[in-house]
Amino acid sequence: MASSISSKASKIQKNHSPSSHGTLHKSVPISGLLLFLFCIFSLNPPSNYQPFSRPTTTPSSSTNISHIVFGIVGALNTWNSRKPYVESWWRPNITRGYLFLDGQPTPEFQPWPSNLPPFHVSEDVRKIPTFPKTVRLIPARIVRTIIEAFRKGDKNVRWYVMGDDDTIFFVDNLIGVLAKYNHSKYYYIGSNSDFVKSNYDFSFDMAFGGAGYALSYPLVEALAAKLDAFLVLVL
Ligand SMILES: *[C@@H]1O[C@H](CO)[C@@H](O)[C@H](O)[C@H]1NC(C)=O
Ligand SMILES: *[C@@H]1O[C@H](CO)[C@@H](O)[C@H](O)[C@H]1NC(C)=O
Ligand SMILES: *[C@@H]1O[C@H](CO)[C@@H](O)[C@H](O)[C@H]1NC(C)=O
């Protein structure tokens, strides 16, 4: 799996606005995610899991833009400066997905424009009884976008692609890469951090939200069922 991630890394384009602070914040939960995936696979390997697999088969009908749901993590206080990044790649009424915000948009953001992803206010983990009071809110919110995007219940989804509000996706390239993989299997595809320390600290191949990463539907389905219980332990 690790070699598969790194070999694909260069194919998923990424933006070049390293924000070390943000990256550091995200690196912790995302590395937790990888560890979690590792645990799922090693303790309870799904029957179709093939370590270090290469894409060998193409699913019957090829993957197109409608099969992807994007989960974009944003914040109200930076949204005005990040909006142009999202506008640059989002295709209104064609791309599917959500912008996850840390609060209800104030009147200055209303009405919410139809050329942008619809927003969704992230769940407040402090209101989830199983989370300890000490939970780190930002990492929890970022990782939980996976669960919250899944719970939107979109139909005919093959991939969930998660990124930040300053991630620029090259949508056609992304589809080209994802179409090579069988979306019915467990896949986690992404790129190393552009922040060296984050890669160093976690010392193994893993994908970071800054460049965006893709999770196949069955993997997200499996994660959504267990992720909260796991986050309670690590955050
Ligand atoms: C994709 O994976 C599923 C689940 O392992 C398998 O049943 C199916 O045959 C695969 N499709 C192709 C085209 O290989
Ligand atoms: C994408 O593929 C599905 C079949 O899986 C098809 O129904 C749909 O029309 C296609 N959408 C686009 C935008 O090509
Ligand atoms: C998207 O679709 C809705 C209704 O289907 C329409 O009102 C809106 O103008 C469309 N937005 C864009 C930017 O095309």
Short mmCIF file of C-alpha atoms and ligand atoms in Angstrom, two decimals:
data_model
loop_
_atom_site.label_atom_id
_atom_site.label_comp_id
_atom_site.label_asym_id
_atom_site.label_seq_id
_atom_site.Cartn_x
_atom_site.Cartn_y
_atom_site.Cartn_z
CA MET A 1 0.00 0.00 0.00
CA ALA A 2 2.77 2.40 0.88
CA SER A 3 4.51 2.05 -2.43
CA SER A 4 1.22 2.46 -4.19
CA ILE A 5 0.69 5.77 -2.42
CA SER A 6 4.07 7.16 -3.28
CA SER A 7 3.95 6.03 -6.86
CA LYS A 8 0.68 7.81 -7.33
CA ALA A 9 1.69 10.84 -5.36
CA SER A 10 3.08 12.77 -8.25
CA LYS A 11 -0.03 12.22 -10.29
CA ILE A 12 -2.29 14.07 -7.95
CA GLN A 13 -1.42 17.68 -8.40
CA LYS A 14 -1.15 19.92 -5.45
CA ASN A 15 -1.00 23.57 -4.73
CA HIS A 16 2.12 25.31 -3.59
CA SER A 17 1.12 27.30 -0.59
CA PRO A 18 2.83 25.53 2.25
CA SER A 19 1.41 26.60 5.55
CA SER A 20 3.54 24.83 8.04
CA HIS A 21 1.32 25.56 10.97
CA GLY A 22 -1.78 24.21 9.29
CA THR A 23 0.08 21.23 7.97
CA LEU A 24 1.37 20.39 11.39
CA HIS A 25 -2.11 20.59 12.81
CA LYS A 26 -3.41 18.23 10.20
CA SER A 27 -0.51 15.87 10.17
CA VAL A 28 -1.35 14.48 13.56
CA PRO A 29 -4.90 13.32 12.88
CA ILE A 30 -4.08 12.21 9.38
CA SER A 31 -1.20 10.10 10.59
CA GLY A 32 -3.61 8.70 13.11
CA LEU A 33 -5.85 7.88 10.22
CA LEU A 34 -3.11 5.97 8.48
CA LEU A 35 -2.32 4.11 11.64
CA PHE A 36 -5.97 3.30 11.98
CA LEU A 37 -6.12 2.02 8.41
CA PHE A 38 -3.07 -0.05 9.15
CA CYS A 39 -4.76 -1.51 12.21
CA ILE A 40 -7.92 -2.32 10.30
CA PHE A 41 -5.94 -4.03 7.59
CA SER A 42 -3.53 -5.91 9.79
CA LEU A 43 -5.94 -7.04 12.48
CA ASN A 44 -8.88 -7.70 10.26
CA PRO A 45 -7.81 -7.83 6.64
CA PRO A 46 -10.71 -7.53 4.25
CA SER A 47 -10.91 -10.45 1.87
CA ASN A 48 -10.19 -8.23 -1.12
CA TYR A 49 -7.20 -6.44 0.38
CA GLN A 50 -4.03 -6.85 -1.62
CA PRO A 51 -0.94 -5.29 -0.08
CA PHE A 52 1.12 -3.21 -2.50
CA SER A 53 -1.40 -3.80 -5.22
CA ARG A 54 -1.15 -2.02 -8.51
CA PRO A 55 -4.26 -1.07 -10.42
CA THR A 56 -4.82 -4.10 -12.57
CA THR A 57 -8.46 -3.88 -13.48
CA THR A 58 -10.76 -1.14 -14.62
CA PRO A 59 -14.29 -1.23 -13.30
CA SER A 60 -16.98 -1.95 -15.85
CA SER A 61 -18.20 1.61 -16.37
CA SER A 62 -15.41 4.09 -16.17
CA THR A 63 -15.19 6.57 -13.36
CA ASN A 64 -16.36 10.08 -14.18
CA ILE A 65 -16.75 13.36 -12.36
CA SER A 66 -20.15 12.43 -10.96
CA HIS A 67 -18.67 9.53 -8.98
CA ILE A 68 -16.60 11.76 -6.73
CA VAL A 69 -17.75 13.60 -3.62
CA PHE A 70 -15.36 16.28 -2.40
CA GLY A 71 -15.03 17.18 1.25
CA ILE A 72 -13.35 20.55 1.59
CA VAL A 73 -12.27 21.81 4.99
CA GLY A 74 -12.58 25.56 5.46
CA ALA A 75 -12.97 28.12 8.21
CA LEU A 76 -15.07 31.26 8.31
CA ASN A 77 -12.27 33.61 9.26
CA THR A 78 -10.14 32.67 6.25
CA TRP A 79 -12.88 31.92 3.76
CA ASN A 80 -12.72 35.26 1.92
CA SER A 81 -9.10 34.71 1.01
CA ARG A 82 -9.53 30.98 0.26
CA LYS A 83 -12.66 31.28 -1.85
CA PRO A 84 -10.75 32.03 -5.11
CA TYR A 85 -8.85 28.75 -4.76
CA VAL A 86 -12.07 26.77 -4.60
CA GLU A 87 -13.66 28.79 -7.39
CA SER A 88 -10.68 27.97 -9.60
CA TRP A 89 -11.50 24.27 -9.80
CA TRP A 90 -15.07 23.77 -8.57
CA ARG A 91 -17.55 23.21 -11.40
CA PRO A 92 -20.96 24.42 -10.30
CA ASN A 93 -23.68 21.81 -10.59
CA ILE A 94 -21.14 19.30 -11.93
CA THR A 95 -18.70 18.55 -9.13
CA ARG A 96 -20.35 17.14 -6.02
CA GLY A 97 -19.31 17.83 -2.47
CA TYR A 98 -19.38 20.11 0.52
CA LEU A 99 -17.40 22.85 2.15
CA PHE A 100 -17.12 22.08 5.85
CA LEU A 101 -17.11 25.24 7.94
CA ASP A 102 -16.44 25.81 11.61
CA GLY A 103 -19.63 27.81 12.12
CA GLN A 104 -22.79 29.09 10.51
CA PRO A 105 -21.91 31.63 7.80
CA THR A 106 -22.65 35.15 9.04
CA PRO A 107 -24.82 37.52 6.95
CA GLU A 108 -21.79 38.84 5.05
CA PHE A 109 -21.50 35.39 3.42
CA GLN A 110 -25.20 35.15 2.59
CA PRO A 111 -26.82 34.33 0.30
CA TRP A 112 -24.43 31.46 -0.30
CA PRO A 113 -23.47 31.61 -4.00
CA SER A 114 -24.53 28.73 -6.25
CA ASN A 115 -21.13 28.67 -7.98
CA LEU A 116 -19.51 27.37 -4.77
CA PRO A 117 -19.79 24.03 -2.99
CA PRO A 118 -22.72 23.98 -0.60
CA PHE A 119 -21.55 24.52 2.95
CA HIS A 120 -22.03 22.23 5.89
CA VAL A 121 -21.33 23.31 9.44
CA SER A 122 -19.06 20.73 11.05
CA GLU A 123 -20.47 18.90 14.00
CA ASP A 124 -19.25 20.16 17.35
CA VAL A 125 -17.44 17.19 18.90
CA ARG A 126 -17.83 18.75 22.35
CA LYS A 127 -21.50 17.79 22.03
CA ILE A 128 -20.72 14.16 21.32
CA PRO A 129 -20.79 12.47 24.74
CA THR A 130 -18.11 9.90 23.95
CA PHE A 131 -15.47 12.57 23.25
CA PRO A 132 -13.42 13.71 26.22
CA LYS A 133 -13.49 17.39 27.19
CA THR A 134 -9.82 17.63 26.29
CA VAL A 135 -10.34 16.60 22.66
CA ARG A 136 -8.36 18.70 20.22
CA LEU A 137 -11.07 20.40 18.24
CA ILE A 138 -9.30 21.30 15.01
CA PRO A 139 -7.80 17.88 14.25
CA ALA A 140 -11.07 16.22 15.26
CA ARG A 141 -13.05 18.45 12.92
CA ILE A 142 -10.69 17.86 10.02
CA VAL A 143 -10.65 14.08 10.30
CA ARG A 144 -14.38 13.88 10.96
CA THR A 145 -15.16 15.51 7.59
CA ILE A 146 -14.74 11.97 6.27
CA ILE A 147 -17.62 10.76 8.43
CA GLU A 148 -19.75 13.83 7.85
CA ALA A 149 -19.30 13.71 4.08
CA PHE A 150 -20.25 10.03 4.13
CA ARG A 151 -23.36 10.70 6.21
CA LYS A 152 -24.66 13.08 3.56
CA GLY A 153 -25.68 9.83 1.88
CA ASP A 154 -24.87 10.78 -1.71
CA LYS A 155 -25.74 8.06 -4.20
CA ASN A 156 -23.43 6.41 -6.73
CA VAL A 157 -20.28 7.59 -5.01
CA ARG A 158 -17.07 5.76 -5.86
CA TRP A 159 -14.56 8.06 -4.20
CA TYR A 160 -14.46 10.62 -1.43
CA VAL A 161 -11.76 13.19 -2.08
CA MET A 162 -10.78 15.29 0.90
CA GLY A 163 -8.85 18.51 0.77
CA ASP A 164 -8.45 21.98 2.18
CA ASP A 165 -10.00 25.23 1.05
CA ASP A 166 -6.63 26.21 -0.46
CA THR A 167 -6.15 22.90 -2.26
CA ILE A 168 -6.42 23.23 -6.01
CA PHE A 169 -7.63 20.05 -7.62
CA PHE A 170 -6.91 19.31 -11.25
CA VAL A 171 -10.19 17.52 -11.58
CA ASP A 172 -9.62 15.82 -14.92
CA ASN A 173 -6.22 14.50 -13.84
CA LEU A 174 -7.75 13.29 -10.60
CA ILE A 175 -10.47 11.39 -12.45
CA GLY A 176 -7.83 9.91 -14.75
CA VAL A 177 -5.91 8.53 -11.77
CA LEU A 178 -8.93 7.28 -9.84
CA ALA A 179 -10.41 5.60 -12.92
CA LYS A 180 -7.43 3.21 -12.91
CA TYR A 181 -8.43 1.74 -9.57
CA ASN A 182 -11.27 -0.58 -8.71
CA HIS A 183 -13.39 1.61 -6.45
CA SER A 184 -15.01 -1.48 -4.92
CA LYS A 185 -11.78 -2.27 -3.11
CA TYR A 186 -10.15 -0.43 -0.23
CA TYR A 187 -7.94 2.36 -1.56
CA TYR A 188 -6.26 5.32 0.08
CA ILE A 189 -4.45 7.50 -2.45
CA GLY A 190 -2.60 10.71 -1.82
CA SER A 191 0.64 12.54 -1.50
CA ASN A 192 3.29 13.30 1.08
CA SER A 193 3.22 16.60 2.86
CA ASP A 194 5.07 19.53 1.33
CA PHE A 195 6.22 20.22 4.89
CA VAL A 196 9.32 18.10 5.49
CA LYS A 197 8.89 17.90 9.24
CA SER A 198 5.46 16.33 8.93
CA ASN A 199 6.88 13.55 6.78
CA TYR A 200 9.83 13.14 9.12
CA ASP A 201 7.74 13.08 12.28
CA PHE A 202 5.60 10.24 11.07
CA SER A 203 8.38 8.49 9.24
CA PHE A 204 6.27 6.56 6.80
CA ASP A 205 4.35 7.14 3.64
CA MET A 206 1.04 8.80 4.25
CA ALA A 207 -1.25 11.24 2.52
CA PHE A 208 -1.87 14.75 3.79
CA GLY A 209 -4.93 16.91 3.41
CA GLY A 210 -3.02 19.85 1.96
CA ALA A 211 -2.62 18.12 -1.38
CA GLY A 212 -5.85 16.23 -0.98
CA TYR A 213 -6.33 12.49 -0.70
CA ALA A 214 -8.85 10.02 -2.05
CA LEU A 215 -10.59 7.18 -0.23
CA SER A 216 -12.66 4.59 -2.02
CA TYR A 217 -16.30 4.26 -1.01
CA PRO A 218 -16.02 0.91 0.81
CA LEU A 219 -13.06 2.20 2.78
CA VAL A 220 -14.99 5.30 3.87
CA GLU A 221 -17.94 3.12 4.76
CA ALA A 222 -15.68 1.01 6.99
CA LEU A 223 -14.00 4.08 8.48
CA ALA A 224 -17.24 5.90 9.18
CA ALA A 225 -18.34 3.07 11.41
CA LYS A 226 -15.18 3.07 13.54
CA LEU A 227 -13.44 6.40 13.23
CA ASP A 228 -15.06 8.16 16.20
CA ALA A 229 -14.14 5.35 18.56
CA PHE A 230 -10.60 5.59 17.29
CA LEU A 231 -10.38 9.38 17.50
CA VAL A 232 -11.46 9.28 21.12
CA LEU A 233 -8.29 7.28 21.81
CA VAL A 234 -5.82 9.43 19.89
CA LEU A 235 -7.08 13.01 20.16
C1 LIG B 1 -13.61 -4.88 -8.33
O1 LIG B 1 -13.50 -5.35 -7.02
C2 LIG B 1 -14.64 -6.12 -6.61
C3 LIG B 1 -14.47 -6.39 -5.13
O2 LIG B 1 -13.25 -7.01 -4.87
C4 LIG B 1 -14.73 -7.37 -7.46
O3 LIG B 1 -15.86 -8.12 -7.07
C5 LIG B 1 -14.85 -6.97 -8.92
O4 LIG B 1 -14.83 -8.11 -9.74
C6 LIG B 1 -13.70 -6.04 -9.32
N1 LIG B 1 -13.98 -5.53 -10.66
C7 LIG B 1 -13.13 -5.69 -11.65
C8 LIG B 1 -13.55 -5.11 -12.95
O5 LIG B 1 -12.08 -6.26 -11.49
C1 LIG B 2 -20.95 8.83 -15.21
O1 LIG B 2 -21.17 7.43 -15.30
C2 LIG B 2 -22.49 7.02 -14.94
C3 LIG B 2 -22.52 5.51 -14.99
O2 LIG B 2 -21.77 4.98 -13.93
C4 LIG B 2 -23.49 7.63 -15.90
O3 LIG B 2 -24.79 7.27 -15.52
C5 LIG B 2 -23.35 9.15 -15.87
O4 LIG B 2 -24.20 9.71 -16.85
C6 LIG B 2 -21.92 9.57 -16.15
N1 LIG B 2 -21.82 11.00 -15.89
C7 LIG B 2 -21.08 11.81 -16.61
C8 LIG B 2 -21.05 13.24 -16.19
O5 LIG B 2 -20.40 11.41 -17.53
C1 LIG B 3 -27.14 25.22 -10.38
O1 LIG B 3 -28.42 24.64 -10.48
C2 LIG B 3 -29.44 25.38 -9.82
C3 LIG B 3 -30.74 24.61 -9.89
O2 LIG B 3 -30.62 23.39 -10.50
C4 LIG B 3 -29.58 26.75 -10.46
O3 LIG B 3 -30.55 27.51 -9.78
C5 LIG B 3 -28.23 27.47 -10.38
O4 LIG B 3 -28.30 28.71 -11.05
C6 LIG B 3 -27.13 26.64 -10.98
N1 LIG B 3 -25.87 27.31 -10.71
C7 LIG B 3 -24.96 27.54 -11.64
C8 LIG B 3 -23.79 28.36 -11.23
O5 LIG B 3 -25.07 27.14 -12.79
#
